[in-house]
Coordinates of C-alpha atoms in Angstrom, one line a residue:
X713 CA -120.2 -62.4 -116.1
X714 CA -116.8 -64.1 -114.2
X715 CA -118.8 -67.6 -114.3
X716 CA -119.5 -66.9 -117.9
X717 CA -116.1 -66.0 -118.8
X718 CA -114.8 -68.7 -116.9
X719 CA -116.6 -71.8 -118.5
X720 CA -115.7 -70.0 -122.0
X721 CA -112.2 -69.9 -121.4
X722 CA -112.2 -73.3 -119.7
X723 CA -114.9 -74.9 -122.1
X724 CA -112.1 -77.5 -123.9
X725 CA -110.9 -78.3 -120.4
X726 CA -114.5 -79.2 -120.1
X727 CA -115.0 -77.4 -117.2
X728 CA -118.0 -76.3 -115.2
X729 CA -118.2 -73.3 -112.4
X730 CA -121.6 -73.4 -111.1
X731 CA -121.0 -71.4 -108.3
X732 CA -118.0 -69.3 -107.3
X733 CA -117.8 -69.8 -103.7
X734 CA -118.3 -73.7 -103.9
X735 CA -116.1 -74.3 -107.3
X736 CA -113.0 -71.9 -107.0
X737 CA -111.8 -72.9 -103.3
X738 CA -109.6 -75.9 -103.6
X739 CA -107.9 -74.1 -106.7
X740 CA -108.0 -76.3 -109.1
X741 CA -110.2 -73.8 -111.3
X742 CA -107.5 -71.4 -110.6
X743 CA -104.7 -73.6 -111.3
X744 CA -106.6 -74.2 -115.2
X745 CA -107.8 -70.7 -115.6
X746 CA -104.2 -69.4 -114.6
X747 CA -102.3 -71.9 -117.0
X748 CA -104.7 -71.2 -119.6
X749 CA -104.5 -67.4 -119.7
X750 CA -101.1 -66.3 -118.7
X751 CA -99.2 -69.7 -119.9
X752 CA -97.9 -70.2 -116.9
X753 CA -96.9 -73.4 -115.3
X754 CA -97.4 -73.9 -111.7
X755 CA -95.4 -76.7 -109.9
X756 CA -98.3 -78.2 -108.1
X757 CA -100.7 -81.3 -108.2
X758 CA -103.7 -80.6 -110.3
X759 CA -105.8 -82.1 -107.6
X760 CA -105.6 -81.5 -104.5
X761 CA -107.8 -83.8 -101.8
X762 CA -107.1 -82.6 -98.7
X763 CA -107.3 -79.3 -96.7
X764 CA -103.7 -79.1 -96.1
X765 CA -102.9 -80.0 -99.8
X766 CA -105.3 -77.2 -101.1
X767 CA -103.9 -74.7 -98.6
X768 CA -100.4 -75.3 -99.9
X769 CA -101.9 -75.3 -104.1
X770 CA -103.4 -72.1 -103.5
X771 CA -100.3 -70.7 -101.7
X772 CA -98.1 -71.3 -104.8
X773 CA -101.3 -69.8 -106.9
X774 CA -101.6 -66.7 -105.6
X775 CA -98.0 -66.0 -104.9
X776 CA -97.2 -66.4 -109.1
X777 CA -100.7 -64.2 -109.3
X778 CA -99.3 -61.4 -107.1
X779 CA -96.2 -61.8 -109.1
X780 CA -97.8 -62.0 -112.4
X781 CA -99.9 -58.9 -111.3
X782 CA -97.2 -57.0 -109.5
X783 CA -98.9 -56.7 -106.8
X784 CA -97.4 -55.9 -103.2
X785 CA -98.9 -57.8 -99.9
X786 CA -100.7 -54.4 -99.0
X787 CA -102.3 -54.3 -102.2
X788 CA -104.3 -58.1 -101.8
X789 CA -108.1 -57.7 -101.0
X790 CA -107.5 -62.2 -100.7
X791 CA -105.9 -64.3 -99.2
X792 CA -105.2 -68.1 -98.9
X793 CA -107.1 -68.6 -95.8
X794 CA -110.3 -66.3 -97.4
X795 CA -110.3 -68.2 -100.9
X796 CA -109.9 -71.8 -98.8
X797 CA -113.0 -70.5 -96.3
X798 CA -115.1 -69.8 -99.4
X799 CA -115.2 -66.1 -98.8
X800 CA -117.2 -64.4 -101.8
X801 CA -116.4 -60.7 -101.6
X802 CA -112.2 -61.8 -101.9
X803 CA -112.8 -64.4 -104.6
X804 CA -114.9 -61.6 -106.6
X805 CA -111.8 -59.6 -105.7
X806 CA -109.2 -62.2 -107.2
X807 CA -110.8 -63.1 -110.2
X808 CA -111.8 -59.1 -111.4
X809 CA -108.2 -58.1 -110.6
X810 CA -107.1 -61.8 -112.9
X811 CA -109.5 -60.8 -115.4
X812 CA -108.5 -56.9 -115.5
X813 CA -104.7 -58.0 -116.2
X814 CA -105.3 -60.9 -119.0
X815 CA -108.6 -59.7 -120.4
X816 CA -108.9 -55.8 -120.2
X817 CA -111.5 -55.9 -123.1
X818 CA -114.1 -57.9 -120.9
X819 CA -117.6 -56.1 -120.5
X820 CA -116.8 -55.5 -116.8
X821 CA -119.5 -53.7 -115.7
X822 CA -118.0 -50.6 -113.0
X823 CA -119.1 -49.2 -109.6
X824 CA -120.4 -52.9 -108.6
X825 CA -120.7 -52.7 -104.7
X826 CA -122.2 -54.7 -101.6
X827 CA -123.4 -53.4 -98.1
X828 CA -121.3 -55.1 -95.5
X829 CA -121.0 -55.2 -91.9
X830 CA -117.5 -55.0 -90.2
X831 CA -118.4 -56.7 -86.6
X832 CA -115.7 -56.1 -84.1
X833 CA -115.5 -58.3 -80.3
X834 CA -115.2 -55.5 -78.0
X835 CA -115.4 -55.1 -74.2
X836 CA -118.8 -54.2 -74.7
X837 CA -119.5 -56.8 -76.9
X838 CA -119.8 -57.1 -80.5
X839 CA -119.6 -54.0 -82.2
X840 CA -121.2 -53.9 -85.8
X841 CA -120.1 -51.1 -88.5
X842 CA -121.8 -51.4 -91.8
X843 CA -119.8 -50.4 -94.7
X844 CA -119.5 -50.4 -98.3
X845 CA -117.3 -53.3 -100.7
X846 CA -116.1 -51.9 -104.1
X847 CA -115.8 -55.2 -106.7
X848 CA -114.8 -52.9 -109.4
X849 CA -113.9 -49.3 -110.1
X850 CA -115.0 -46.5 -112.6
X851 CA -111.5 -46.3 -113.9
X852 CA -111.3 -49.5 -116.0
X853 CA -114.5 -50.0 -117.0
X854 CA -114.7 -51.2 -120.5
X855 CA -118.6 -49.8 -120.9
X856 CA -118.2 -47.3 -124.0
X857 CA -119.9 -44.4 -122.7
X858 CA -119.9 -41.8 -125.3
X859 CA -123.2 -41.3 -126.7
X860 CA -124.2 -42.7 -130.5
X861 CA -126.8 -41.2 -133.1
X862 CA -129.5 -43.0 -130.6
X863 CA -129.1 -41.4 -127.3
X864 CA -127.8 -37.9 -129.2
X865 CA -131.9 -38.5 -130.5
X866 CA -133.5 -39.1 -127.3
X867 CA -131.6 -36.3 -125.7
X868 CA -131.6 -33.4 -128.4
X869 CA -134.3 -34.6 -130.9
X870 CA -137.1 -36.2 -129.5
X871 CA -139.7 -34.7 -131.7
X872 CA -138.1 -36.6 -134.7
X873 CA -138.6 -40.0 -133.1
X874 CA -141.8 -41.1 -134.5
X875 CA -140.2 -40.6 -138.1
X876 CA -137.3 -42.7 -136.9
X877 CA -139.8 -45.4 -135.6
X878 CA -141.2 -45.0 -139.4
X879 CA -138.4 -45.7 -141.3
X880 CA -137.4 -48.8 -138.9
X881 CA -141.2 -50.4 -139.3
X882 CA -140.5 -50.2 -143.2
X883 CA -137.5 -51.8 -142.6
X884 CA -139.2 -54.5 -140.5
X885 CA -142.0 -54.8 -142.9
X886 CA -140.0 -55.5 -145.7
X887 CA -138.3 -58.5 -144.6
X888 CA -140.9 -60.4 -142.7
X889 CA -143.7 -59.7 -144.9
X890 CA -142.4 -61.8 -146.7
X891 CA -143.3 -64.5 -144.0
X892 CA -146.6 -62.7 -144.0
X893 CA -146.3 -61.0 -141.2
X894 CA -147.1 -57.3 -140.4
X895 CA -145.6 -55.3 -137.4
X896 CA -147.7 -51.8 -136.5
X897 CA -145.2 -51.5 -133.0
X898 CA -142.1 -51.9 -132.5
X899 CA -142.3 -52.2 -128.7
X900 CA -144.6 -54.7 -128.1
X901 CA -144.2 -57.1 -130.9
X902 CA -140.7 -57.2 -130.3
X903 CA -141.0 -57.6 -127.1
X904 CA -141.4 -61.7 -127.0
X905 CA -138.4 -62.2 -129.0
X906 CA -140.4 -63.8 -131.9
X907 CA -140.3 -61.1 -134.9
X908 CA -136.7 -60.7 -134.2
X909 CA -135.7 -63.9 -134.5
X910 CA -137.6 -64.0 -138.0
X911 CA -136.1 -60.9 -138.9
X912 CA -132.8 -62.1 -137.9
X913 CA -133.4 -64.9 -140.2
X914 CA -134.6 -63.1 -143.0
X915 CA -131.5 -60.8 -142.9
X916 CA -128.9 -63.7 -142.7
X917 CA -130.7 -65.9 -145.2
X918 CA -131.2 -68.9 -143.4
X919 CA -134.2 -71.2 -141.4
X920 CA -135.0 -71.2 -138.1
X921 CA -136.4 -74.3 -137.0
X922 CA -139.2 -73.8 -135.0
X923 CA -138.4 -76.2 -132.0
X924 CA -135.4 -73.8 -131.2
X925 CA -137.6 -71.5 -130.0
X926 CA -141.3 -70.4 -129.3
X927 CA -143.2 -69.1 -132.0
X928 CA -146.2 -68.4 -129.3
X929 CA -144.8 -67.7 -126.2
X930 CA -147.6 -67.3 -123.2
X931 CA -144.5 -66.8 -120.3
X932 CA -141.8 -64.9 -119.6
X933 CA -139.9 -67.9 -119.3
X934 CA -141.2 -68.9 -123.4
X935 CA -140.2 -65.5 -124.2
X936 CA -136.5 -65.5 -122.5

């Protein structure tokens, strides 16, 4: 999802992220994502080749995005040192706290966690304490989570079901019999993507062209 919203919001920049870890660290991702969301203008090079150049970009980044987020030192679950080591869990951390200020409406999915272990140098040796990493939170999820007509069916209704499934197989039948097709169920003949995309087709009016896509798909990977 942070990848995909990434490469969309940077896509006229015409830059990639492949991979968090190996693509955010010498900021210069940052740098674009930050000037391109919040407008601001950061007074440092747009490149930066060397360890000690990076280490002082990504200083003056995420001091104006603890500013811009009004966040206090205490608050930070990142640092400059974790972003420039490629640490994932604190670059998750940045970008979901970025994204939960300038896009609030993005699908973040909540309660994303990841086992980790804390390992301490003691007297003894290493001490290892496994604990759990919260990405995000219940509390600004942007899920809807009130049920519609559908789940209100499952739930209180299942006995009306089939005559849903009916009146949807009509539906179906209508438009791509037309192609002269025929679907008997809805589960498994939607399930390789095919009579959809017809469908789809049918409804909007227009041609698919059949190298887009598999009209006989033998795979998973055909039917994805």
């Amino acid at each position: 999802l942070l990848i995909d919203w990434i490469n969309t919001t940077l896509k006229e920049e015409h830059i990639i992220v492949k991979n968090l870890e190996e693509d955010l660290y010498d900021g210069l991702v940052l740098h674009h994502l930050l000037e391109n969301l919040g407008s601001l203008k950061l007074d440092v090079d747009k490149i930066a080749l060397t360890e000690k150049k990076q280490r002082q970009k990504l200083s003056v980044i995420l001091e104006a995005v603890a500013k811009c987020l009004q966040l206090e030192e205490s608050q930070l679950k990142w640092s400059v040192e974790s972003i420039l080591t490629k640490d994932l869990l604190s670059t998750l951390h940045l970008l979901v706290a970025i994204a939960k200020h300038f896009k609030p409406n993005l699908a973040m999915p909540s309660n994303v966690q990841v086992e980790t272990i804390i390992i301490e140098n003691t007297s003894r040796g290493l001490k290892t304490t496994p604990a759990i990493e919260y990405i995000t939170e219940n509390n600004y999820c942007c899920f809807h989570t009130e049920n519609d007509a559908f789940d209100e069916l499952f739930s209180r209704a299942p006995d009306k079901l089939d005559a849903v499934k009916k009146v949807f197989l009509q539906f179906v039948n209508q438009h791509v019999g037309k192609l002269g097709l025929s679907v008997k169920d809805i589960e498994c003949q939607f399930a390789d993507g095919v009579i959809l995309l017809l469908l789809i087709g049918q409804l909007e009016g227009y041609f698919l062209n059949l190298r887009d896509f598999f009209l006989t798909p033998t795979s998973t990977t055909e039917m994805v």
